[in-house]
Amino acid sequence: MHKLIVANYKMNGDKRFYSSIHKKLNNLKLKDTELVLCPPFLYLPILKIKHKKIKIGSQNISNCVNSKSTGQISPNMLKEFDVKYAIIGHSEVRKIGETEAIIAEKVKNACESNIIPIICVGEERKNSKIDCLQAQVKSALSLLGKQEIIFAYEPVWAIGSGEIPCVKRINKAVSIIKEEAQTCGALVRVLYGGSVSVDNYQSLLAANVDGFLLGGVSLRIDEFISIVKGIENE
Ligand code: PGA
């Protein structure tokens, strides 16, 4: 089954890493799997990816529409560097002040430039209810018409912690997200993200998801590739 795997490198890596990852990725045999690599903005121009199934994404996008916006990166700038996807609403960005309203503006900005948003949603704590997903989805889609959208269910407590939710909880989250998105008129794909590793990805394949968002493990390129190959051969 077709799967999307997104590598979120966060604020990691250096010139050497980004200018050499193509050596291991350009020869990957991919039929049913598509990859999206999301480096920090600065390194976008030095990636040398030449592969039909590997696309480039950004880790954020501006909500501003006015060019008088110091420090911001617009969708049109990203498009000049072949960016096709943008991660929006990651919990690490929400934590430093990004609101639901700003997320909705970023999603709108991305869609208007044909950049596909990968919107991260998820509950804060392991013992919290996951009803918050409904409001997060509704708000993120509030400024949109019909668009191609991707959500990543990323429970905040699972990110970088080594802990993952059970398949039942992931499936429940996926159906909440899909139902709410449908009410808003959007057809969406849903990924899972948070502590995916070489040791647990196979068990996560039992969940009803369209792919995965990988953080830490994407930096360990051989482990990353073995997950990609494992998913491709499923
Ligand atoms: P992790 O990060 O895989 O290191 O938990 C996932 C993410 O933050 O997107």
PDB file of C-alpha atoms and ligand atoms in Angstrom:
ATOM      1  CA  MET A   1       0.000   0.000   0.000  1.00  0.00           C
ATOM      2  CA  HIS A   2       1.223   3.492  -0.848  1.00  0.00           C
ATOM      3  CA  LYS A   3       2.992   5.136   2.101  1.00  0.00           C
ATOM      4  CA  LEU A   4       4.470   8.568   2.688  1.00  0.00           C
ATOM      5  CA  ILE A   5       7.536   8.900   4.919  1.00  0.00           C
ATOM      6  CA  VAL A   6       8.541  12.359   6.073  1.00  0.00           C
ATOM      7  CA  ALA A   7      11.998  13.041   7.530  1.00  0.00           C
ATOM      8  CA  ASN A   8      11.933  15.969   9.937  1.00  0.00           C
ATOM      9  CA  TYR A   9      15.581  16.802  10.605  1.00  0.00           C
ATOM     10  CA  LYS A  10      14.683  19.622  13.031  1.00  0.00           C
ATOM     11  CA  MET A  11      17.654  21.865  13.977  1.00  0.00           C
ATOM     12  CA  ASN A  12      20.177  19.109  13.266  1.00  0.00           C
ATOM     13  CA  GLY A  13      22.800  18.272  10.672  1.00  0.00           C
ATOM     14  CA  ASP A  14      25.376  20.411   8.936  1.00  0.00           C
ATOM     15  CA  LYS A  15      26.637  21.296   5.465  1.00  0.00           C
ATOM     16  CA  ARG A  16      28.441  17.992   5.204  1.00  0.00           C
ATOM     17  CA  PHE A  17      25.382  15.935   6.109  1.00  0.00           C
ATOM     18  CA  TYR A  18      22.981  17.683   3.723  1.00  0.00           C
ATOM     19  CA  SER A  19      25.400  17.851   0.813  1.00  0.00           C
ATOM     20  CA  SER A  20      26.049  14.106   1.010  1.00  0.00           C
ATOM     21  CA  ILE A  21      22.753  12.368   1.880  1.00  0.00           C
ATOM     22  CA  HIS A  22      21.873  12.035  -1.829  1.00  0.00           C
ATOM     23  CA  LYS A  23      24.665   9.474  -2.155  1.00  0.00           C
ATOM     24  CA  LYS A  24      22.667   7.013  -0.081  1.00  0.00           C
ATOM     25  CA  LEU A  25      19.178   8.093  -1.131  1.00  0.00           C
ATOM     26  CA  ASN A  26      19.332   8.671  -4.887  1.00  0.00           C
ATOM     27  CA  ASN A  27      19.711   4.938  -5.623  1.00  0.00           C
ATOM     28  CA  LEU A  28      16.893   3.741  -3.399  1.00  0.00           C
ATOM     29  CA  LYS A  29      14.410   1.539  -5.230  1.00  0.00           C
ATOM     30  CA  LEU A  30      10.990   2.913  -4.364  1.00  0.00           C
ATOM     31  CA  LYS A  31       7.733   1.833  -5.941  1.00  0.00           C
ATOM     32  CA  ASP A  32       4.982   2.340  -3.406  1.00  0.00           C
ATOM     33  CA  THR A  33       6.717   4.664  -0.987  1.00  0.00           C
ATOM     34  CA  GLU A  34       7.293   8.380  -1.333  1.00  0.00           C
ATOM     35  CA  LEU A  35       9.788  10.251   0.842  1.00  0.00           C
ATOM     36  CA  VAL A  36       9.764  13.893   1.866  1.00  0.00           C
ATOM     37  CA  LEU A  37      12.986  15.350   3.304  1.00  0.00           C
ATOM     38  CA  CYS A  38      12.605  18.433   5.497  1.00  0.00           C
ATOM     39  CA  PRO A  39      15.964  20.068   6.273  1.00  0.00           C
ATOM     40  CA  PRO A  40      16.415  23.434   7.991  1.00  0.00           C
ATOM     41  CA  PHE A  41      15.745  26.260   5.455  1.00  0.00           C
ATOM     42  CA  LEU A  42      19.436  27.111   5.028  1.00  0.00           C
ATOM     43  CA  TYR A  43      20.303  23.710   3.657  1.00  0.00           C
ATOM     44  CA  LEU A  44      17.554  23.477   1.025  1.00  0.00           C
ATOM     45  CA  PRO A  45      19.845  24.688  -1.808  1.00  0.00           C
ATOM     46  CA  ILE A  46      22.600  22.171  -1.116  1.00  0.00           C
ATOM     47  CA  LEU A  47      20.486  19.020  -1.278  1.00  0.00           C
ATOM     48  CA  LYS A  48      21.274  17.084  -4.440  1.00  0.00           C
ATOM     49  CA  ILE A  49      18.299  14.769  -4.480  1.00  0.00           C
ATOM     50  CA  LYS A  50      17.431  13.427  -7.907  1.00  0.00           C
ATOM     51  CA  HIS A  51      14.752  10.808  -7.429  1.00  0.00           C
ATOM     52  CA  LYS A  52      11.177  10.766  -8.687  1.00  0.00           C
ATOM     53  CA  LYS A  53       9.873   9.481  -5.354  1.00  0.00           C
ATOM     54  CA  ILE A  54      11.827  11.796  -3.067  1.00  0.00           C
ATOM     55  CA  LYS A  55      10.425  15.281  -2.564  1.00  0.00           C
ATOM     56  CA  ILE A  56      11.581  18.238  -0.530  1.00  0.00           C
ATOM     57  CA  GLY A  57       9.662  19.819   2.330  1.00  0.00           C
ATOM     58  CA  SER A  58      10.237  22.696   4.721  1.00  0.00           C
ATOM     59  CA  GLN A  59       9.927  22.566   8.504  1.00  0.00           C
ATOM     60  CA  ASN A  60       7.799  25.691   8.629  1.00  0.00           C
ATOM     61  CA  ILE A  61       6.330  28.408   6.407  1.00  0.00           C
ATOM     62  CA  SER A  62       5.344  32.004   7.052  1.00  0.00           C
ATOM     63  CA  ASN A  63       1.828  33.075   7.944  1.00  0.00           C
ATOM     64  CA  CYS A  64       2.650  36.610   6.726  1.00  0.00           C
ATOM     65  CA  VAL A  65       1.412  37.933   3.409  1.00  0.00           C
ATOM     66  CA  ASN A  66       3.159  41.282   3.550  1.00  0.00           C
ATOM     67  CA  SER A  67       6.774  41.465   2.367  1.00  0.00           C
ATOM     68  CA  LYS A  68       7.525  43.798   5.280  1.00  0.00           C
ATOM     69  CA  SER A  69       8.083  40.716   7.457  1.00  0.00           C
ATOM     70  CA  THR A  70      11.632  40.518   8.731  1.00  0.00           C
ATOM     71  CA  GLY A  71      12.955  37.009   9.225  1.00  0.00           C
ATOM     72  CA  GLN A  72      10.092  35.272   7.416  1.00  0.00           C
ATOM     73  CA  ILE A  73      10.240  32.812   4.504  1.00  0.00           C
ATOM     74  CA  SER A  74       7.364  32.973   2.024  1.00  0.00           C
ATOM     75  CA  PRO A  75       5.827  30.054   0.104  1.00  0.00           C
ATOM     76  CA  ASN A  76       7.074  31.524  -3.188  1.00  0.00           C
ATOM     77  CA  MET A  77      10.655  31.548  -1.903  1.00  0.00           C
ATOM     78  CA  LEU A  78      10.296  27.902  -0.890  1.00  0.00           C
ATOM     79  CA  LYS A  79       8.904  26.991  -4.292  1.00  0.00           C
ATOM     80  CA  GLU A  80      12.038  28.360  -5.948  1.00  0.00           C
ATOM     81  CA  PHE A  81      13.889  25.591  -4.117  1.00  0.00           C
ATOM     82  CA  ASP A  82      11.429  22.884  -5.194  1.00  0.00           C
ATOM     83  CA  VAL A  83       9.674  22.663  -1.851  1.00  0.00           C
ATOM     84  CA  LYS A  84       6.457  20.659  -2.313  1.00  0.00           C
ATOM     85  CA  TYR A  85       5.440  20.121   1.323  1.00  0.00           C
ATOM     86  CA  ALA A  86       5.605  22.145   4.554  1.00  0.00           C
ATOM     87  CA  ILE A  87       5.382  20.883   8.124  1.00  0.00           C
ATOM     88  CA  ILE A  88       3.012  23.169  10.028  1.00  0.00           C
ATOM     89  CA  GLY A  89       1.962  23.204  13.667  1.00  0.00           C
ATOM     90  CA  HIS A  90       4.713  20.977  15.017  1.00  0.00           C
ATOM     91  CA  SER A  91       4.456  20.826  18.805  1.00  0.00           C
ATOM     92  CA  GLU A  92       7.969  22.271  19.144  1.00  0.00           C
ATOM     93  CA  VAL A  93       6.762  25.377  17.255  1.00  0.00           C
ATOM     94  CA  ARG A  94       3.427  25.527  19.082  1.00  0.00           C
ATOM     95  CA  LYS A  95       5.436  25.482  22.312  1.00  0.00           C
ATOM     96  CA  ILE A  96       7.184  28.746  21.439  1.00  0.00           C
ATOM     97  CA  GLY A  97       3.948  30.603  20.790  1.00  0.00           C
ATOM     98  CA  GLU A  98       2.409  29.426  17.530  1.00  0.00           C
ATOM     99  CA  THR A  99      -1.379  29.607  17.954  1.00  0.00           C
ATOM    100  CA  GLU A 100      -4.199  27.734  16.195  1.00  0.00           C
ATOM    101  CA  ALA A 101      -4.999  30.986  14.339  1.00  0.00           C
ATOM    102  CA  ILE A 102      -1.424  31.313  13.055  1.00  0.00           C
ATOM    103  CA  ILE A 103      -1.450  27.653  12.010  1.00  0.00           C
ATOM    104  CA  ALA A 104      -4.642  28.214  10.001  1.00  0.00           C
ATOM    105  CA  GLU A 105      -2.984  31.182   8.229  1.00  0.00           C
ATOM    106  CA  LYS A 106       0.128  29.127   7.467  1.00  0.00           C
ATOM    107  CA  VAL A 107      -1.996  26.302   6.071  1.00  0.00           C
ATOM    108  CA  LYS A 108      -3.843  28.804   3.870  1.00  0.00           C
ATOM    109  CA  ASN A 109      -0.575  30.388   2.693  1.00  0.00           C
ATOM    110  CA  ALA A 110       0.871  26.993   1.801  1.00  0.00           C
ATOM    111  CA  CYS A 111      -2.210  25.813  -0.088  1.00  0.00           C
ATOM    112  CA  GLU A 112      -2.482  29.033  -2.067  1.00  0.00           C
ATOM    113  CA  SER A 113       1.017  28.337  -3.397  1.00  0.00           C
ATOM    114  CA  ASN A 114       0.357  24.639  -4.018  1.00  0.00           C
ATOM    115  CA  ILE A 115       2.586  23.555  -1.184  1.00  0.00           C
ATOM    116  CA  ILE A 116       0.983  20.602   0.598  1.00  0.00           C
ATOM    117  CA  PRO A 117       0.723  21.193   4.355  1.00  0.00           C
ATOM    118  CA  ILE A 118       1.661  18.430   6.766  1.00  0.00           C
ATOM    119  CA  ILE A 119      -0.227  19.588   9.846  1.00  0.00           C
ATOM    120  CA  CYS A 120       0.869  18.156  13.177  1.00  0.00           C
ATOM    121  CA  VAL A 121      -1.756  17.564  15.835  1.00  0.00           C
ATOM    122  CA  GLY A 122      -1.724  15.614  19.054  1.00  0.00           C
ATOM    123  CA  GLU A 123      -2.524  15.558  22.732  1.00  0.00           C
ATOM    124  CA  GLU A 124      -0.032  16.776  25.344  1.00  0.00           C
ATOM    125  CA  ARG A 125       0.046  13.942  27.843  1.00  0.00           C
ATOM    126  CA  LYS A 126      -0.103  10.188  27.776  1.00  0.00           C
ATOM    127  CA  ASN A 127      -3.153  10.175  30.022  1.00  0.00           C
ATOM    128  CA  SER A 128      -4.934  13.053  28.254  1.00  0.00           C
ATOM    129  CA  LYS A 129      -8.001  12.374  26.151  1.00  0.00           C
ATOM    130  CA  ILE A 130      -7.537  12.767  22.415  1.00  0.00           C
ATOM    131  CA  ASP A 131     -10.698  14.831  21.853  1.00  0.00           C
ATOM    132  CA  CYS A 132      -8.469  17.893  21.383  1.00  0.00           C
ATOM    133  CA  LEU A 133      -7.717  16.582  17.879  1.00  0.00           C
ATOM    134  CA  GLN A 134     -11.148  17.605  16.627  1.00  0.00           C
ATOM    135  CA  ALA A 135     -10.639  21.269  17.539  1.00  0.00           C
ATOM    136  CA  GLN A 136      -7.063  21.285  16.195  1.00  0.00           C
ATOM    137  CA  VAL A 137      -8.194  19.882  12.825  1.00  0.00           C
ATOM    138  CA  LYS A 138     -11.203  22.203  12.590  1.00  0.00           C
ATOM    139  CA  SER A 139      -9.127  25.273  13.313  1.00  0.00           C
ATOM    140  CA  ALA A 140      -6.272  24.321  10.960  1.00  0.00           C
ATOM    141  CA  LEU A 141      -8.723  23.929   8.072  1.00  0.00           C
ATOM    142  CA  SER A 142     -10.864  26.956   8.908  1.00  0.00           C
ATOM    143  CA  LEU A 143      -9.528  29.229   6.153  1.00  0.00           C
ATOM    144  CA  LEU A 144      -9.538  26.644   3.364  1.00  0.00           C
ATOM    145  CA  GLY A 145     -11.577  25.351   0.480  1.00  0.00           C
ATOM    146  CA  LYS A 146     -11.022  21.836  -0.876  1.00  0.00           C
ATOM    147  CA  GLN A 147      -7.309  21.051  -0.785  1.00  0.00           C
ATOM    148  CA  GLU A 148      -4.868  18.198  -0.514  1.00  0.00           C
ATOM    149  CA  ILE A 149      -3.869  18.078   3.130  1.00  0.00           C
ATOM    150  CA  ILE A 150      -1.803  15.749   5.241  1.00  0.00           C
ATOM    151  CA  PHE A 151      -2.117  15.460   9.004  1.00  0.00           C
ATOM    152  CA  ALA A 152       0.470  13.897  11.263  1.00  0.00           C
ATOM    153  CA  TYR A 153      -0.893  12.497  14.506  1.00  0.00           C
ATOM    154  CA  GLU A 154       1.995  13.267  16.843  1.00  0.00           C
ATOM    155  CA  PRO A 155       1.173  12.805  20.523  1.00  0.00           C
ATOM    156  CA  VAL A 156       3.430  15.354  22.213  1.00  0.00           C
ATOM    157  CA  TRP A 157       4.404  12.837  24.916  1.00  0.00           C
ATOM    158  CA  ALA A 158       5.661  10.384  22.273  1.00  0.00           C
ATOM    159  CA  ILE A 159       8.001  12.832  20.496  1.00  0.00           C
ATOM    160  CA  GLY A 160      11.611  11.977  21.261  1.00  0.00           C
ATOM    161  CA  SER A 161      10.601   9.986  24.350  1.00  0.00           C
ATOM    162  CA  GLY A 162      10.962   6.435  23.054  1.00  0.00           C
ATOM    163  CA  GLU A 163       7.317   5.806  23.985  1.00  0.00           C
ATOM    164  CA  ILE A 164       4.605   5.138  21.413  1.00  0.00           C
ATOM    165  CA  PRO A 165       0.816   4.858  21.666  1.00  0.00           C
ATOM    166  CA  CYS A 166      -0.923   1.531  21.065  1.00  0.00           C
ATOM    167  CA  VAL A 167      -2.345   0.823  17.622  1.00  0.00           C
ATOM    168  CA  LYS A 168      -5.900   1.181  18.964  1.00  0.00           C
ATOM    169  CA  ARG A 169      -5.230   4.754  20.125  1.00  0.00           C
ATOM    170  CA  ILE A 170      -3.577   5.649  16.801  1.00  0.00           C
ATOM    171  CA  ASN A 171      -6.551   4.246  14.871  1.00  0.00           C
ATOM    172  CA  LYS A 172      -8.964   6.222  17.040  1.00  0.00           C
ATOM    173  CA  ALA A 173      -6.947   9.403  16.441  1.00  0.00           C
ATOM    174  CA  VAL A 174      -6.900   8.741  12.687  1.00  0.00           C
ATOM    175  CA  SER A 175     -10.652   8.345  12.552  1.00  0.00           C
ATOM    176  CA  ILE A 176     -11.250  11.531  14.603  1.00  0.00           C
ATOM    177  CA  ILE A 177      -8.938  13.474  12.269  1.00  0.00           C
ATOM    178  CA  LYS A 178     -10.483  12.046   9.084  1.00  0.00           C
ATOM    179  CA  GLU A 179     -14.066  12.580  10.257  1.00  0.00           C
ATOM    180  CA  GLU A 180     -13.439  16.176  11.309  1.00  0.00           C
ATOM    181  CA  ALA A 181     -11.564  16.918   8.088  1.00  0.00           C
ATOM    182  CA  GLN A 182     -14.433  15.480   6.077  1.00  0.00           C
ATOM    183  CA  THR A 183     -16.878  17.732   7.922  1.00  0.00           C
ATOM    184  CA  CYS A 184     -14.635  20.646   6.882  1.00  0.00           C
ATOM    185  CA  GLY A 185     -14.780  19.399   3.265  1.00  0.00           C
ATOM    186  CA  ALA A 186     -11.192  18.142   3.094  1.00  0.00           C
ATOM    187  CA  LEU A 187      -9.996  14.685   2.162  1.00  0.00           C
ATOM    188  CA  VAL A 188      -6.846  13.992   4.069  1.00  0.00           C
ATOM    189  CA  ARG A 189      -4.087  11.470   4.549  1.00  0.00           C
ATOM    190  CA  VAL A 190      -2.921  10.841   8.111  1.00  0.00           C
ATOM    191  CA  LEU A 191       0.603   9.929   9.213  1.00  0.00           C
ATOM    192  CA  TYR A 192       1.854   8.856  12.603  1.00  0.00           C
ATOM    193  CA  GLY A 193       4.872  10.551  14.199  1.00  0.00           C
ATOM    194  CA  GLY A 194       6.658  10.250  17.560  1.00  0.00           C
ATOM    195  CA  SER A 195       9.563   7.943  18.456  1.00  0.00           C
ATOM    196  CA  VAL A 196       9.290   5.769  15.339  1.00  0.00           C
ATOM    197  CA  SER A 197      12.381   3.551  15.253  1.00  0.00           C
ATOM    198  CA  VAL A 198      13.892   0.490  13.582  1.00  0.00           C
ATOM    199  CA  ASP A 199      12.616  -1.532  16.523  1.00  0.00           C
ATOM    200  CA  ASN A 200       8.985  -0.440  16.515  1.00  0.00           C
ATOM    201  CA  TYR A 201       8.011   0.593  12.965  1.00  0.00           C
ATOM    202  CA  GLN A 202       6.802  -2.898  12.090  1.00  0.00           C
ATOM    203  CA  SER A 203       4.315  -2.935  14.934  1.00  0.00           C
ATOM    204  CA  LEU A 204       3.129   0.532  13.876  1.00  0.00           C
ATOM    205  CA  LEU A 205       2.409  -0.767  10.375  1.00  0.00           C
ATOM    206  CA  ALA A 206      -0.627  -2.483  11.869  1.00  0.00           C
ATOM    207  CA  ALA A 207      -2.152   0.981  12.400  1.00  0.00           C
ATOM    208  CA  ASN A 208      -4.473   2.491   9.850  1.00  0.00           C
ATOM    209  CA  VAL A 209      -2.054   5.243   8.752  1.00  0.00           C
ATOM    210  CA  ASP A 210      -0.865   6.523   5.381  1.00  0.00           C
ATOM    211  CA  GLY A 211       2.745   6.824   6.478  1.00  0.00           C
ATOM    212  CA  PHE A 212       5.105   8.148   9.124  1.00  0.00           C
ATOM    213  CA  LEU A 213       6.842  11.321  10.220  1.00  0.00           C
ATOM    214  CA  LEU A 214      10.316  10.476  11.474  1.00  0.00           C
ATOM    215  CA  GLY A 215      12.424  12.775  13.645  1.00  0.00           C
ATOM    216  CA  GLY A 216      15.570  11.512  15.380  1.00  0.00           C
ATOM    217  CA  VAL A 217      15.942   8.359  13.322  1.00  0.00           C
ATOM    218  CA  SER A 218      16.130  10.278  10.014  1.00  0.00           C
ATOM    219  CA  LEU A 219      19.566  11.558  11.058  1.00  0.00           C
ATOM    220  CA  ARG A 220      20.871   8.015  11.337  1.00  0.00           C
ATOM    221  CA  ILE A 221      20.757   7.465   7.626  1.00  0.00           C
ATOM    222  CA  ASP A 222      21.313   3.682   7.591  1.00  0.00           C
ATOM    223  CA  GLU A 223      18.545   3.126  10.122  1.00  0.00           C
ATOM    224  CA  PHE A 224      16.320   5.512   8.173  1.00  0.00           C
ATOM    225  CA  ILE A 225      16.943   3.552   4.972  1.00  0.00           C
ATOM    226  CA  SER A 226      16.238   0.238   6.652  1.00  0.00           C
ATOM    227  CA  ILE A 227      12.848   1.569   7.846  1.00  0.00           C
ATOM    228  CA  VAL A 228      12.075   2.877   4.352  1.00  0.00           C
ATOM    229  CA  LYS A 229      12.992  -0.472   2.779  1.00  0.00           C
ATOM    230  CA  GLY A 230      10.995  -2.388   5.396  1.00  0.00           C
ATOM    231  CA  ILE A 231       7.913  -0.278   4.673  1.00  0.00           C
ATOM    232  CA  GLU A 232       8.409  -0.488   0.902  1.00  0.00           C
ATOM    233  CA  ASN A 233       8.542  -4.300   1.100  1.00  0.00           C
ATOM    234  CA  GLU A 234       5.494  -4.640   3.350  1.00  0.00           C
TER     235      GLU A 234
HETATM  236  P1  PGA B   1      10.940  11.761  16.924  1.00  0.00           P
HETATM  237  O1  PGA B   1      10.360  13.142  16.363  1.00  0.00           O
HETATM  238  O2  PGA B   1      10.766  10.743  15.822  1.00  0.00           O
HETATM  239  O3  PGA B   1      12.393  12.055  17.217  1.00  0.00           O
HETATM  240  O4  PGA B   1      10.147  11.416  18.123  1.00  0.00           O
HETATM  241  C1  PGA B   1       9.197  13.183  15.583  1.00  0.00           C
HETATM  242  C2  PGA B   1       8.830  14.616  15.338  1.00  0.00           C
HETATM  243  O5  PGA B   1       9.053  15.465  16.198  1.00  0.00           O
HETATM  244  O6  PGA B   1       8.304  14.976  14.271  1.00  0.00           O
END
